[in-house]
mmCIF file of C-alpha atoms and ligand atoms in Angstrom:
data_model
loop_
_atom_site.group_PDB
_atom_site.id
_atom_site.type_symbol
_atom_site.label_atom_id
_atom_site.label_comp_id
_atom_site.label_asym_id
_atom_site.label_seq_id
_atom_site.Cartn_x
_atom_site.Cartn_y
_atom_site.Cartn_z
ATOM 1 C CA MET A 535 0.093 -16.504 32.259
ATOM 2 C CA ASN A 536 0.778 -19.025 29.464
ATOM 3 C CA VAL A 537 -2.137 -19.137 27.011
ATOM 4 C CA LEU A 538 -2.579 -21.955 24.422
ATOM 5 C CA GLY A 539 -4.548 -20.936 21.355
ATOM 6 C CA ILE A 540 -6.127 -23.458 18.867
ATOM 7 C CA GLU A 541 -7.151 -22.296 15.378
ATOM 8 C CA SER A 542 -9.229 -24.602 13.158
ATOM 9 C CA THR A 543 -11.940 -22.502 11.309
ATOM 10 C CA ALA A 544 -10.903 -23.446 7.749
ATOM 11 C CA HIS A 545 -7.950 -24.895 5.990
ATOM 12 C CA THR A 546 -5.433 -24.332 8.869
ATOM 13 C CA LEU A 547 -4.813 -26.168 12.046
ATOM 14 C CA SER A 548 -2.541 -24.096 14.179
ATOM 15 C CA ILE A 549 -1.651 -23.954 17.869
ATOM 16 C CA GLY A 550 0.256 -20.969 19.306
ATOM 17 C CA ILE A 551 1.362 -20.076 22.800
ATOM 18 C CA VAL A 552 1.488 -16.527 24.148
ATOM 19 C CA ARG A 553 2.695 -15.173 27.417
ATOM 20 C CA GLU A 554 1.919 -11.596 28.540
ATOM 21 C CA GLY A 555 1.536 -10.476 24.871
ATOM 22 C CA LYS A 556 4.740 -12.230 23.802
ATOM 23 C CA VAL A 557 4.412 -14.969 21.132
ATOM 24 C CA LEU A 558 6.429 -18.058 22.338
ATOM 25 C CA SER A 559 5.385 -20.331 19.565
ATOM 26 C CA ASN A 560 3.032 -20.409 16.515
ATOM 27 C CA VAL A 561 2.930 -23.629 14.613
ATOM 28 C CA ILE A 562 0.833 -23.644 11.511
ATOM 29 C CA ASP A 563 -0.249 -26.656 9.294
ATOM 30 C CA MET A 564 -2.329 -25.620 6.318
ATOM 31 C CA TYR A 565 -4.208 -28.197 4.311
ATOM 32 C CA ARG A 566 -3.495 -27.698 0.578
ATOM 33 C CA SER A 567 -6.656 -28.312 -1.399
ATOM 34 C CA GLY A 568 -5.182 -27.923 -4.830
ATOM 35 C CA ASN A 569 -8.048 -26.757 -7.159
ATOM 36 C CA GLU A 570 -10.909 -28.712 -5.558
ATOM 37 C CA GLY A 571 -12.079 -25.911 -3.039
ATOM 38 C CA LEU A 572 -12.515 -26.476 0.649
ATOM 39 C CA ILE A 573 -14.229 -29.797 1.216
ATOM 40 C CA PRO A 574 -15.273 -29.792 4.928
ATOM 41 C CA ARG A 575 -14.719 -33.580 5.609
ATOM 42 C CA LYS A 576 -11.182 -33.404 4.132
ATOM 43 C CA LEU A 577 -10.315 -30.338 6.246
ATOM 44 C CA ALA A 578 -11.629 -32.055 9.385
ATOM 45 C CA ASP A 579 -9.508 -35.208 8.604
ATOM 46 C CA HIS A 580 -6.464 -33.139 8.062
ATOM 47 C CA HIS A 581 -6.824 -31.248 11.365
ATOM 48 C CA ALA A 582 -7.480 -34.487 13.257
ATOM 49 C CA ASN A 583 -4.394 -36.124 11.700
ATOM 50 C CA VAL A 584 -1.922 -33.339 12.487
ATOM 51 C CA PHE A 585 -3.419 -32.038 15.773
ATOM 52 C CA SER A 586 -1.102 -33.992 18.070
ATOM 53 C CA ASP A 587 2.040 -33.249 16.158
ATOM 54 C CA VAL A 588 1.181 -29.564 15.996
ATOM 55 C CA LEU A 589 0.515 -29.464 19.746
ATOM 56 C CA VAL A 590 3.720 -31.199 20.632
ATOM 57 C CA LYS A 591 5.850 -28.947 18.402
ATOM 58 C CA SER A 592 4.110 -25.828 19.690
ATOM 59 C CA LEU A 593 4.795 -26.757 23.305
ATOM 60 C CA LYS A 594 8.391 -27.708 22.458
ATOM 61 C CA ASP A 595 8.975 -24.376 20.566
ATOM 62 C CA ALA A 596 7.645 -22.526 23.674
ATOM 63 C CA GLY A 597 9.809 -24.513 26.024
ATOM 64 C CA ILE A 598 6.841 -25.482 28.301
ATOM 65 C CA ALA A 599 4.760 -28.480 29.163
ATOM 66 C CA MET A 600 0.941 -28.929 29.080
ATOM 67 C CA GLU A 601 1.004 -28.570 32.949
ATOM 68 C CA ASP A 602 2.497 -25.126 32.552
ATOM 69 C CA VAL A 603 -0.363 -23.839 30.366
ATOM 70 C CA ASP A 604 -2.763 -21.642 32.364
ATOM 71 C CA LEU A 605 -5.536 -21.146 29.819
ATOM 72 C CA ILE A 606 -6.796 -22.851 26.686
ATOM 73 C CA ALA A 607 -8.261 -20.419 24.027
ATOM 74 C CA PHE A 608 -9.950 -21.806 20.946
ATOM 75 C CA SER A 609 -11.264 -20.352 17.811
ATOM 76 C CA GLN A 610 -15.129 -20.597 18.163
ATOM 77 C CA GLY A 611 -16.285 -19.201 14.759
ATOM 78 C CA PRO A 612 -17.041 -17.989 12.180
ATOM 79 C CA GLY A 613 -15.873 -21.008 10.222
ATOM 80 C CA ILE A 614 -16.699 -24.282 8.466
ATOM 81 C CA GLY A 615 -18.446 -26.730 10.920
ATOM 82 C CA ALA A 616 -16.434 -29.897 10.444
ATOM 83 C CA PRO A 617 -12.894 -28.550 10.766
ATOM 84 C CA LEU A 618 -14.090 -26.168 13.541
ATOM 85 C CA SER A 619 -15.370 -29.010 15.562
ATOM 86 C CA VAL A 620 -12.003 -30.775 15.467
ATOM 87 C CA GLY A 621 -10.253 -27.657 17.201
ATOM 88 C CA VAL A 622 -13.127 -27.190 19.566
ATOM 89 C CA GLY A 623 -13.110 -30.955 20.522
ATOM 90 C CA GLY A 624 -9.377 -30.947 21.005
ATOM 91 C CA ALA A 625 -9.581 -27.768 23.199
ATOM 92 C CA LYS A 626 -12.381 -29.360 25.447
ATOM 93 C CA TYR A 627 -10.344 -32.605 25.712
ATOM 94 C CA LEU A 628 -7.181 -30.792 26.792
ATOM 95 C CA ALA A 629 -9.078 -28.563 29.187
ATOM 96 C CA SER A 630 -10.754 -31.591 30.913
ATOM 97 C CA ARG A 631 -7.557 -33.788 30.868
ATOM 98 C CA PHE A 632 -5.252 -31.142 32.322
ATOM 99 C CA ASP A 633 -7.959 -29.236 34.312
ATOM 100 C CA LYS A 634 -7.478 -25.871 32.666
ATOM 101 C CA PRO A 635 -10.072 -23.081 31.981
ATOM 102 C CA LEU A 636 -11.428 -22.584 28.392
ATOM 103 C CA VAL A 637 -12.191 -19.366 26.577
ATOM 104 C CA GLY A 638 -13.976 -19.236 23.087
ATOM 105 C CA VAL A 639 -12.555 -16.670 20.774
ATOM 106 C CA ASN A 640 -14.211 -14.887 17.768
ATOM 107 C CA HIS A 641 -11.713 -15.501 14.876
ATOM 108 C CA CYS A 642 -12.153 -12.090 13.361
ATOM 109 C CA TYR A 643 -11.548 -10.350 16.711
ATOM 110 C CA ALA A 644 -8.357 -12.329 17.035
ATOM 111 C CA HIS A 645 -7.149 -11.077 13.715
ATOM 112 C CA VAL A 646 -7.885 -7.537 14.670
ATOM 113 C CA LYS A 647 -6.365 -7.699 18.230
ATOM 114 C CA ILE A 648 -3.086 -9.293 17.172
ATOM 115 C CA SER A 649 -2.683 -6.708 14.477
ATOM 116 C CA GLU A 650 -3.426 -3.813 16.811
ATOM 117 C CA HIS A 651 -0.938 -5.281 19.250
ATOM 118 C CA LEU A 652 1.867 -5.793 16.828
ATOM 119 C CA CYS A 653 1.261 -2.534 14.963
ATOM 120 C CA ARG A 654 1.088 -0.756 18.344
ATOM 121 C CA MET A 655 -2.032 1.079 17.310
ATOM 122 C CA HIS A 656 -4.849 1.913 19.576
ATOM 123 C CA ASP A 657 -8.446 2.208 18.303
ATOM 124 C CA PRO A 658 -7.726 2.289 14.555
ATOM 125 C CA LEU A 659 -10.105 1.784 11.684
ATOM 126 C CA VAL A 660 -9.794 -1.903 10.632
ATOM 127 C CA LEU A 661 -10.000 -3.351 7.125
ATOM 128 C CA TYR A 662 -10.423 -7.056 7.496
ATOM 129 C CA VAL A 663 -10.009 -9.022 4.261
ATOM 130 C CA SER A 664 -9.803 -12.807 3.990
ATOM 131 C CA GLY A 665 -11.392 -15.768 2.186
ATOM 132 C CA GLY A 666 -14.767 -15.578 3.770
ATOM 133 C CA ASN A 667 -14.779 -11.993 4.972
ATOM 134 C CA SER A 668 -14.353 -8.375 3.668
ATOM 135 C CA GLN A 669 -15.362 -5.852 6.413
ATOM 136 C CA ILE A 670 -14.537 -2.400 7.607
ATOM 137 C CA LEU A 671 -14.732 -2.393 11.417
ATOM 138 C CA ARG A 672 -14.721 0.146 14.192
ATOM 139 C CA ALA A 673 -14.673 -0.435 17.986
ATOM 140 C CA ASP A 674 -17.268 1.504 20.197
ATOM 141 C CA SER A 675 -16.227 2.943 23.610
ATOM 142 C CA ASP A 676 -16.914 -0.519 25.182
ATOM 143 C CA GLY A 677 -14.494 -2.280 22.866
ATOM 144 C CA TYR A 678 -17.188 -4.049 20.774
ATOM 145 C CA TYR A 679 -16.525 -3.987 16.997
ATOM 146 C CA HIS A 680 -19.254 -2.729 14.579
ATOM 147 C CA VAL A 681 -19.350 -3.364 10.808
ATOM 148 C CA LEU A 682 -19.424 -0.081 8.919
ATOM 149 C CA GLY A 683 -19.294 -1.723 5.509
ATOM 150 C CA GLU A 684 -18.773 -5.215 4.084
ATOM 151 C CA THR A 685 -19.115 -7.421 1.079
ATOM 152 C CA LEU A 686 -22.675 -8.135 0.129
ATOM 153 C CA ASP A 687 -21.777 -11.522 -1.510
ATOM 154 C CA MET A 688 -18.459 -13.212 -1.267
ATOM 155 C CA GLY A 689 -15.158 -12.464 0.625
ATOM 156 C CA ILE A 690 -12.414 -11.066 -1.634
ATOM 157 C CA GLY A 691 -10.248 -14.100 -1.018
ATOM 158 C CA ASN A 692 -13.105 -16.252 -2.148
ATOM 159 C CA LEU A 693 -13.364 -14.188 -5.270
ATOM 160 C CA PHE A 694 -9.632 -14.901 -5.987
ATOM 161 C CA ASP A 695 -10.066 -18.605 -5.323
ATOM 162 C CA SER A 696 -13.129 -19.008 -7.417
ATOM 163 C CA PHE A 697 -11.505 -17.275 -10.321
ATOM 164 C CA ALA A 698 -8.386 -19.333 -9.955
ATOM 165 C CA ARG A 699 -10.447 -22.572 -10.068
ATOM 166 C CA ALA A 700 -12.546 -21.241 -13.050
ATOM 167 C CA ILE A 701 -9.247 -20.792 -15.108
ATOM 168 C CA GLU A 702 -8.109 -24.276 -13.815
ATOM 169 C CA MET A 703 -4.992 -23.252 -11.988
ATOM 170 C CA LYS A 704 -3.288 -26.177 -10.189
ATOM 171 C CA GLU A 705 -3.033 -24.260 -6.943
ATOM 172 C CA ALA A 706 -6.306 -22.281 -6.913
ATOM 173 C CA HIS A 707 -5.358 -19.783 -4.265
ATOM 174 C CA GLY A 708 -5.000 -16.076 -4.024
ATOM 175 C CA SER A 709 -1.221 -16.088 -3.609
ATOM 176 C CA ALA A 710 -0.821 -18.177 -6.726
ATOM 177 C CA LEU A 711 -3.149 -15.849 -8.614
ATOM 178 C CA ALA A 712 -1.041 -12.848 -7.505
ATOM 179 C CA LYS A 713 2.007 -14.445 -9.062
ATOM 180 C CA LEU A 714 0.104 -15.119 -12.250
ATOM 181 C CA ALA A 715 -1.040 -11.466 -12.319
ATOM 182 C CA GLU A 716 2.462 -10.005 -12.204
ATOM 183 C CA GLY A 717 3.222 -7.861 -15.251
ATOM 184 C CA GLY A 718 -0.387 -7.926 -16.457
ATOM 185 C CA LYS A 719 -2.041 -5.123 -18.301
ATOM 186 C CA TYR A 720 -5.434 -3.630 -17.430
ATOM 187 C CA VAL A 721 -8.530 -4.786 -19.151
ATOM 188 C CA GLU A 722 -11.791 -3.205 -18.144
ATOM 189 C CA LEU A 723 -13.994 -5.126 -15.673
ATOM 190 C CA PRO A 724 -17.167 -3.981 -13.665
ATOM 191 C CA TYR A 725 -16.569 -2.041 -10.634
ATOM 192 C CA THR A 726 -19.421 -2.242 -8.000
ATOM 193 C CA VAL A 727 -19.260 -0.220 -4.657
ATOM 194 C CA LYS A 728 -22.432 0.646 -2.783
ATOM 195 C CA GLY A 729 -21.685 3.192 -0.103
ATOM 196 C CA MET A 730 -19.232 1.360 2.233
ATOM 197 C CA ASN A 731 -20.262 -2.047 0.895
ATOM 198 C CA LEU A 732 -18.752 -4.220 -1.785
ATOM 199 C CA VAL A 733 -20.263 -6.503 -4.493
ATOM 200 C CA PHE A 734 -17.816 -8.952 -6.122
ATOM 201 C CA SER A 735 -20.046 -11.404 -8.064
ATOM 202 C CA GLY A 736 -20.555 -9.296 -11.154
ATOM 203 C CA LEU A 737 -16.772 -8.856 -11.272
ATOM 204 C CA LEU A 738 -16.194 -12.575 -10.949
ATOM 205 C CA THR A 739 -18.653 -13.450 -13.816
ATOM 206 C CA ALA A 740 -17.174 -10.829 -16.093
ATOM 207 C CA ALA A 741 -13.622 -11.930 -15.356
ATOM 208 C CA GLU A 742 -14.501 -15.593 -15.982
ATOM 209 C CA LYS A 743 -16.122 -14.618 -19.286
ATOM 210 C CA ALA A 744 -13.071 -12.548 -20.387
ATOM 211 C CA ALA A 745 -10.690 -15.265 -19.406
ATOM 212 C CA LYS A 746 -12.596 -17.989 -21.353
ATOM 213 C CA LYS A 747 -12.641 -15.846 -24.523
ATOM 214 C CA ASP A 748 -8.919 -16.355 -24.982
ATOM 215 C CA ARG A 749 -6.948 -19.108 -23.352
ATOM 216 C CA ASN A 750 -3.642 -17.474 -24.285
ATOM 217 C CA ALA A 751 -1.341 -17.175 -21.218
ATOM 218 C CA ALA A 752 -0.797 -13.428 -21.674
ATOM 219 C CA HIS A 753 -4.466 -12.760 -21.714
ATOM 220 C CA GLN A 754 -5.194 -14.906 -18.685
ATOM 221 C CA ARG A 755 -2.403 -12.857 -16.886
ATOM 222 C CA ASP A 756 -4.015 -9.671 -17.935
ATOM 223 C CA VAL A 757 -7.523 -10.679 -16.655
ATOM 224 C CA ALA A 758 -5.925 -12.031 -13.387
ATOM 225 C CA TYR A 759 -4.163 -8.646 -12.983
ATOM 226 C CA SER A 760 -7.358 -6.653 -13.708
ATOM 227 C CA LEU A 761 -9.485 -8.755 -11.366
ATOM 228 C CA MET A 762 -7.083 -7.957 -8.530
ATOM 229 C CA GLU A 763 -6.556 -4.437 -9.415
ATOM 230 C CA THR A 764 -10.333 -3.718 -9.684
ATOM 231 C CA SER A 765 -11.269 -5.564 -6.374
ATOM 232 C CA PHE A 766 -8.391 -3.865 -4.597
ATOM 233 C CA ALA A 767 -9.471 -0.338 -5.878
ATOM 234 C CA MET A 768 -13.047 -1.019 -4.710
ATOM 235 C CA THR A 769 -11.662 -2.051 -1.356
ATOM 236 C CA CYS A 770 -9.582 1.165 -1.042
ATOM 237 C CA GLU A 771 -12.578 3.304 -2.078
ATOM 238 C CA VAL A 772 -14.794 2.007 0.662
ATOM 239 C CA THR A 773 -12.034 2.131 3.250
ATOM 240 C CA GLU A 774 -11.298 5.682 2.336
ATOM 241 C CA ARG A 775 -14.968 6.585 2.713
ATOM 242 C CA ALA A 776 -15.009 4.970 6.117
ATOM 243 C CA LEU A 777 -11.762 6.891 7.187
ATOM 244 C CA PHE A 778 -13.470 10.223 6.166
ATOM 245 C CA LEU A 779 -16.694 9.313 8.029
ATOM 246 C CA THR A 780 -14.955 8.221 11.210
ATOM 247 C CA ARG A 781 -12.000 10.746 11.003
ATOM 248 C CA LYS A 782 -9.706 8.024 12.132
ATOM 249 C CA LYS A 783 -6.013 8.704 11.857
ATOM 250 C CA HIS A 784 -4.946 5.101 11.931
ATOM 251 C CA LEU A 785 -5.790 2.192 9.690
ATOM 252 C CA ILE A 786 -4.925 -1.444 9.996
ATOM 253 C CA ALA A 787 -5.388 -4.118 7.243
ATOM 254 C CA CYS A 788 -5.678 -7.715 8.610
ATOM 255 C CA GLY A 789 -6.782 -11.230 7.527
ATOM 256 C CA GLY A 790 -5.274 -13.520 4.904
ATOM 257 C CA VAL A 791 -5.655 -11.110 1.889
ATOM 258 C CA ALA A 792 -3.912 -8.291 3.896
ATOM 259 C CA GLN A 793 -0.648 -10.238 3.122
ATOM 260 C CA ASN A 794 -1.053 -9.145 -0.574
ATOM 261 C CA ARG A 795 1.778 -6.603 -1.323
ATOM 262 C CA ARG A 796 -0.132 -4.818 -4.019
ATOM 263 C CA LEU A 797 -3.088 -4.218 -1.635
ATOM 264 C CA GLN A 798 -0.667 -3.063 1.009
ATOM 265 C CA GLN A 799 0.958 -0.680 -1.374
ATOM 266 C CA MET A 800 -2.431 0.843 -2.552
ATOM 267 C CA LEU A 801 -3.571 1.375 1.096
ATOM 268 C CA GLN A 802 -0.221 2.944 2.039
ATOM 269 C CA THR A 803 -0.428 5.336 -0.881
ATOM 270 C CA MET A 804 -3.987 6.181 0.018
ATOM 271 C CA CYS A 805 -3.099 6.619 3.691
ATOM 272 C CA GLU A 806 -0.110 8.911 2.795
ATOM 273 C CA GLU A 807 -2.434 11.128 0.783
ATOM 274 C CA ASP A 808 -4.991 11.275 3.583
ATOM 275 C CA GLU A 809 -2.318 11.732 6.366
ATOM 276 C CA VAL A 810 -3.371 8.530 8.006
ATOM 277 C CA GLU A 811 -0.996 6.097 9.645
ATOM 278 C CA PHE A 812 -1.227 2.607 8.067
ATOM 279 C CA GLY A 813 -0.240 -0.678 9.755
ATOM 280 C CA VAL A 814 -0.155 -4.290 8.759
ATOM 281 C CA ALA A 815 1.148 -7.201 10.874
ATOM 282 C CA PRO A 816 3.879 -9.567 9.564
ATOM 283 C CA ASP A 817 2.367 -12.370 7.211
ATOM 284 C CA GLU A 818 2.573 -15.036 9.915
ATOM 285 C CA PHE A 819 -0.150 -13.286 11.932
ATOM 286 C CA ASN A 820 -2.314 -12.452 8.877
ATOM 287 C CA ARG A 821 -2.577 -16.102 8.137
ATOM 288 C CA ASP A 822 -4.903 -18.183 10.314
ATOM 289 C CA ASN A 823 -2.801 -18.912 13.302
ATOM 290 C CA GLY A 824 -3.061 -20.152 16.913
ATOM 291 C CA ALA A 825 -1.027 -17.312 18.508
ATOM 292 C CA MET A 826 -3.642 -14.716 17.559
ATOM 293 C CA ILE A 827 -6.361 -16.948 19.242
ATOM 294 C CA ALA A 828 -4.125 -17.195 22.357
ATOM 295 C CA TYR A 829 -3.514 -13.494 22.460
ATOM 296 C CA ALA A 830 -7.260 -12.592 21.925
ATOM 297 C CA GLY A 831 -8.108 -15.346 24.382
ATOM 298 C CA SER A 832 -5.974 -13.746 27.161
ATOM 299 C CA LEU A 833 -7.839 -10.406 26.529
ATOM 300 C CA LEU A 834 -11.277 -12.028 26.686
ATOM 301 C CA PHE A 835 -10.389 -13.968 29.807
ATOM 302 C CA LYS A 836 -9.378 -10.924 31.573
ATOM 303 C CA ARG A 837 -12.621 -9.258 30.756
ATOM 304 C CA TYR A 838 -15.162 -12.169 30.958
ATOM 305 C CA GLY A 839 -13.465 -15.011 32.829
ATOM 306 C CA PRO A 840 -13.746 -18.545 31.347
ATOM 307 C CA THR A 841 -16.400 -19.457 28.799
ATOM 308 C CA PRO A 842 -19.007 -21.697 30.660
ATOM 309 C CA PRO A 843 -18.964 -25.304 29.475
ATOM 310 C CA GLY A 844 -22.431 -25.016 28.009
ATOM 311 C CA LYS A 845 -21.321 -22.213 25.783
ATOM 312 C CA CYS A 846 -18.148 -23.752 24.293
ATOM 313 C CA ASP A 847 -19.636 -25.259 21.077
ATOM 314 C CA PRO A 848 -18.694 -23.933 17.605
ATOM 315 C CA ILE A 849 -20.690 -21.019 16.232
ATOM 316 C CA THR A 850 -20.287 -21.255 12.437
ATOM 317 C CA ASN A 851 -21.957 -17.848 11.760
ATOM 318 C CA TYR A 852 -20.213 -16.012 14.620
ATOM 319 C CA ARG A 853 -19.960 -12.442 13.234
ATOM 320 C CA ILE A 854 -17.679 -10.022 15.163
ATOM 321 C CA ASP A 855 -20.706 -7.751 15.858
ATOM 322 C CA ARG A 856 -22.358 -10.553 17.814
ATOM 323 C CA MET A 857 -19.623 -10.641 20.491
ATOM 324 C CA LYS A 858 -21.696 -8.488 22.888
ATOM 325 C CA GLU A 859 -24.674 -10.788 22.667
ATOM 326 C CA ILE A 860 -22.461 -13.946 22.952
ATOM 327 C CA MET A 861 -19.718 -12.912 25.390
ATOM 328 C CA GLY A 862 -21.527 -10.166 27.362
HETATM 329 FE FE1 FE2 B 1639 -8.755 -15.806 9.153
#
C-alpha cells in the first residue's frame, strides 16, 4: 500500500510517501522566519506557495504517480490553525480529485511511531521534545498514549526560540542557539522540576535578564550554554523519574529538539547508568516531515479505517492523549 503523508502543523510543509514501512520519499520545505517568530498568515502563504512543487517532487522521488497512491494521510493537529488548514485542504482536494481514502493523524503520535519503527523498539518510554511540546509518554495495553509528565508552560524548543529572539539573534532558532552555546561556561540559572513536570518560564526570564546585563559575546555564549544545559538537565531528571516509575528498559527521544546532540549525549549517559537502551531516529525524522505522517497513517488506517469526511477538519489542540476520544 502506497501512503502519501502531508505535514503542515507549523513552519514546515512536507510530503512523504511510505510503502509497507519503507520510506520512498520525504520532501521537506521549511519556512525560515528569521527572528520574527511564527506568524500564522506567513506560514500558510508559504505552505500554499510550495505545496504543488513539494507534491510533484515527492511523487517523483518515490517513482509513482498520484493514481498509484492508495491512502492520503494528513497531520490533523496539534498545530497552528492557518498553516494546518493548508495541509488539510490539500489532502481533502487530492482525496476527492483522485478518489482516495483519507486518514487524519495526530502529529505527536506520528513522531513517536516513526521513531519506534526506525529504532526497532517496542513499547518504550518516550520523551517527546519540540517547539510546542515537552512530554513524557507511555502507551497503555490498547496502544493509546498517556502523558506521565509535561511542561506546565512552554515547550523546550519555544524556550530556546524565545531566548534567541530576546538576544536578537538573526536566526532565532534552537539549532542556531546550540551553535552559539558551543564552548560556553556555566552560570547559575533557576532549575524548576515538579515531579515529572517541567517549568521553563522562570528560567527564560532569568536567562534574558542575565544576557541583558552584559552584551559581551562571550557572556551571551555562557548564558546560552547555561540555558541549554539547565533545561536539558531538568528534562533528564523528569525522564529518569519516569523510567524508574514505569521500570521501562527502553527510551526513545523524538521531536525537533531530540536532534540536539548535547541532549542526546546526556540521555545516553543517563541510560547507560540505568541500564536502559536509548534510541533516537535520524534527524530527518525528528524534523516535521511527511513520511512520519504517512507511516502513522498506515497504522491508523489498519486499525480504524478511513477518517469520515465530517471528522477531517484541523484540531489545533489535538493532544496525543485525546486519540481514544477522537479516533476510537
Ligand atoms: Fe513536530
